[in-house]
Amino acid sequence: MAGEEALAAVFAQSDASLSDREAAIARGESLPLTETVDAVIALTQGLVAAYVAAAGIKAPPAADADILEAFKVLVKGDPAWNAIRDNCRELVYYRNCINMGRRDALPNVPEKMAVRTARHVYLYIKTRCIREGRLAD
C-alpha cells in the first residue's frame, strides 16, 4: 500500500505543477523557457521512477539518471512504453537546444509545447496505472 500512496502523491504533485503552468498559459502569461523545460523533465523523470518503483518488477532508475536512461528502465521488457519515447526525446531536444544556445531551433512557444508534452506523458502513465489498478480513477 505504501508504494501506491507514494505513486498517488507523485501524480498529485505532478498534476498540480502542470495545472499551475497550464493556468498561466491560459491567462496569456509567459513561462520562463529554461525553468519550464527543466521542471517538466524532472516531473517526467519522477513519474517514470514512481511507476517503476510501484510496479516493483524492475530496479528503479538511479536518482541522478537522465530522463532517457530512466525511460530505458521503464521500456525494458515492455515495448508498449515506446508510445511515449518521442515525448521524452522531445523534452531532451528542447534542453539541448537551450544548452547549445540554439533557441532558434526550437518550435514556436517551446515552453507551451514542453508543458503539453509533459501533460501527455502524465496522462499516458496515469491511464496505465489506472488500468493496472495502481491508481484510483
Coordinates of C-alpha atoms in Angstrom, one line a residue:
M1 CA 0.0 0.0 0.0
A2 CA 2.9 2.4 0.7
G3 CA 4.0 2.1 -2.9
E4 CA 0.5 3.0 -4.1
E5 CA 0.4 6.0 -1.8
A6 CA 3.8 7.2 -3.0
L7 CA 2.7 6.8 -6.6
A8 CA -0.5 8.8 -5.9
A9 CA 1.5 11.5 -4.2
V10 CA 3.8 11.9 -7.2
F11 CA 0.8 12.1 -9.5
A12 CA -0.9 14.7 -7.3
Q13 CA 2.3 16.8 -7.2
S14 CA 2.8 16.5 -11.0
D15 CA -0.8 17.3 -11.7
A16 CA -0.6 20.4 -9.5
S17 CA 2.6 21.6 -11.2
L18 CA 1.3 21.1 -14.7
S19 CA -2.0 22.7 -13.8
D20 CA -0.3 25.8 -12.5
R21 CA 1.7 26.1 -15.7
E22 CA -1.4 25.4 -17.9
A23 CA -3.4 28.1 -16.0
A24 CA -0.6 30.6 -16.6
I25 CA -0.6 29.8 -20.3
A26 CA -4.4 30.1 -20.4
R27 CA -4.0 33.6 -18.8
G28 CA -1.6 34.5 -21.6
E29 CA 1.4 34.7 -19.3
S30 CA 4.9 33.8 -20.5
L31 CA 6.6 31.0 -18.8
P32 CA 10.4 31.1 -18.4
L33 CA 11.8 28.6 -21.0
T34 CA 14.8 27.1 -19.3
E35 CA 13.0 26.8 -15.9
T36 CA 9.9 25.3 -17.6
V37 CA 11.8 22.7 -19.6
D38 CA 14.0 21.7 -16.6
A39 CA 10.9 21.4 -14.4
V40 CA 8.9 19.3 -16.8
I41 CA 11.9 17.0 -17.5
A42 CA 12.2 16.5 -13.7
L43 CA 8.5 15.9 -13.5
T44 CA 8.6 13.3 -16.2
Q45 CA 11.6 11.6 -14.6
G46 CA 9.7 11.5 -11.4
L47 CA 6.6 9.9 -13.0
V48 CA 8.8 7.2 -14.6
A49 CA 10.7 6.4 -11.4
A50 CA 7.5 6.3 -9.4
Y51 CA 5.8 3.9 -11.8
V52 CA 8.8 1.6 -11.9
A53 CA 9.0 1.7 -8.1
A54 CA 5.3 1.0 -7.7
A55 CA 5.3 -1.8 -10.2
G56 CA 8.1 -3.5 -8.2
I57 CA 9.3 -5.6 -11.2
K58 CA 12.5 -3.7 -12.1
A59 CA 15.1 -1.8 -10.1
P60 CA 14.1 1.9 -10.2
P61 CA 16.4 4.2 -12.2
A62 CA 19.2 5.9 -10.3
A63 CA 18.2 9.2 -8.7
D64 CA 20.7 11.0 -11.0
A65 CA 19.6 9.2 -14.1
D66 CA 18.9 11.3 -17.2
I67 CA 15.3 11.1 -18.4
L68 CA 16.3 8.9 -21.3
E69 CA 18.2 6.5 -19.0
A70 CA 15.1 6.3 -16.8
F71 CA 13.0 5.7 -19.8
K72 CA 15.2 2.7 -20.8
V73 CA 14.5 1.1 -17.5
L74 CA 10.8 1.6 -18.0
V75 CA 10.6 0.2 -21.5
K76 CA 12.9 -2.8 -21.0
G77 CA 10.8 -5.9 -21.4
D78 CA 7.6 -3.8 -22.1
P79 CA 7.7 -2.2 -25.6
A80 CA 4.2 -0.7 -25.1
W81 CA 6.1 2.2 -23.3
N82 CA 7.6 3.2 -26.6
A83 CA 4.4 5.2 -27.1
I84 CA 6.0 8.0 -25.0
R85 CA 9.6 7.6 -26.2
D86 CA 9.4 10.5 -28.6
N87 CA 7.8 12.7 -26.0
C88 CA 10.8 12.2 -23.7
R89 CA 13.2 12.7 -26.5
E90 CA 11.4 16.0 -27.5
L91 CA 11.9 17.3 -24.0
V92 CA 15.6 16.4 -24.1
Y93 CA 15.9 18.1 -27.5
Y94 CA 14.5 21.4 -26.0
R95 CA 17.0 21.2 -23.2
N96 CA 19.9 20.5 -25.6
C97 CA 18.9 23.5 -27.8
I98 CA 18.8 25.7 -24.8
N99 CA 22.2 24.5 -23.6
M100 CA 23.7 25.0 -27.0
G101 CA 22.4 28.5 -27.4
R102 CA 20.2 27.4 -30.3
R103 CA 16.8 28.7 -29.3
D104 CA 16.2 29.4 -33.0
A105 CA 16.0 25.6 -33.5
L106 CA 13.0 25.3 -31.1
P107 CA 9.4 25.4 -32.2
N108 CA 7.2 28.4 -31.7
V109 CA 6.3 28.8 -28.0
P110 CA 8.5 25.9 -26.8
E111 CA 7.6 26.4 -23.2
K112 CA 3.9 25.7 -24.0
M113 CA 4.9 22.7 -26.1
A114 CA 7.0 21.4 -23.2
V115 CA 4.1 21.7 -20.8
R116 CA 1.7 20.0 -23.2
T117 CA 4.3 17.2 -23.9
A118 CA 4.7 16.6 -20.2
R119 CA 0.9 16.5 -19.7
H120 CA 0.7 13.9 -22.5
V121 CA 3.3 11.7 -20.7
Y122 CA 1.4 12.3 -17.4
L123 CA -1.9 11.1 -18.9
Y124 CA -0.3 8.1 -20.6
I125 CA 1.3 6.9 -17.4
K126 CA -1.7 7.7 -15.3
T127 CA -4.0 5.8 -17.6
R128 CA -1.8 2.8 -17.5
C129 CA -1.7 3.0 -13.7
I130 CA -5.5 3.1 -13.5
R131 CA -5.8 0.2 -15.9
E132 CA -3.4 -1.8 -13.8
G133 CA -5.2 -0.9 -10.5
R134 CA -2.2 1.1 -9.2
L135 CA -4.2 4.4 -9.0
A136 CA -7.9 5.2 -8.5
D137 CA -9.8 6.9 -11.3

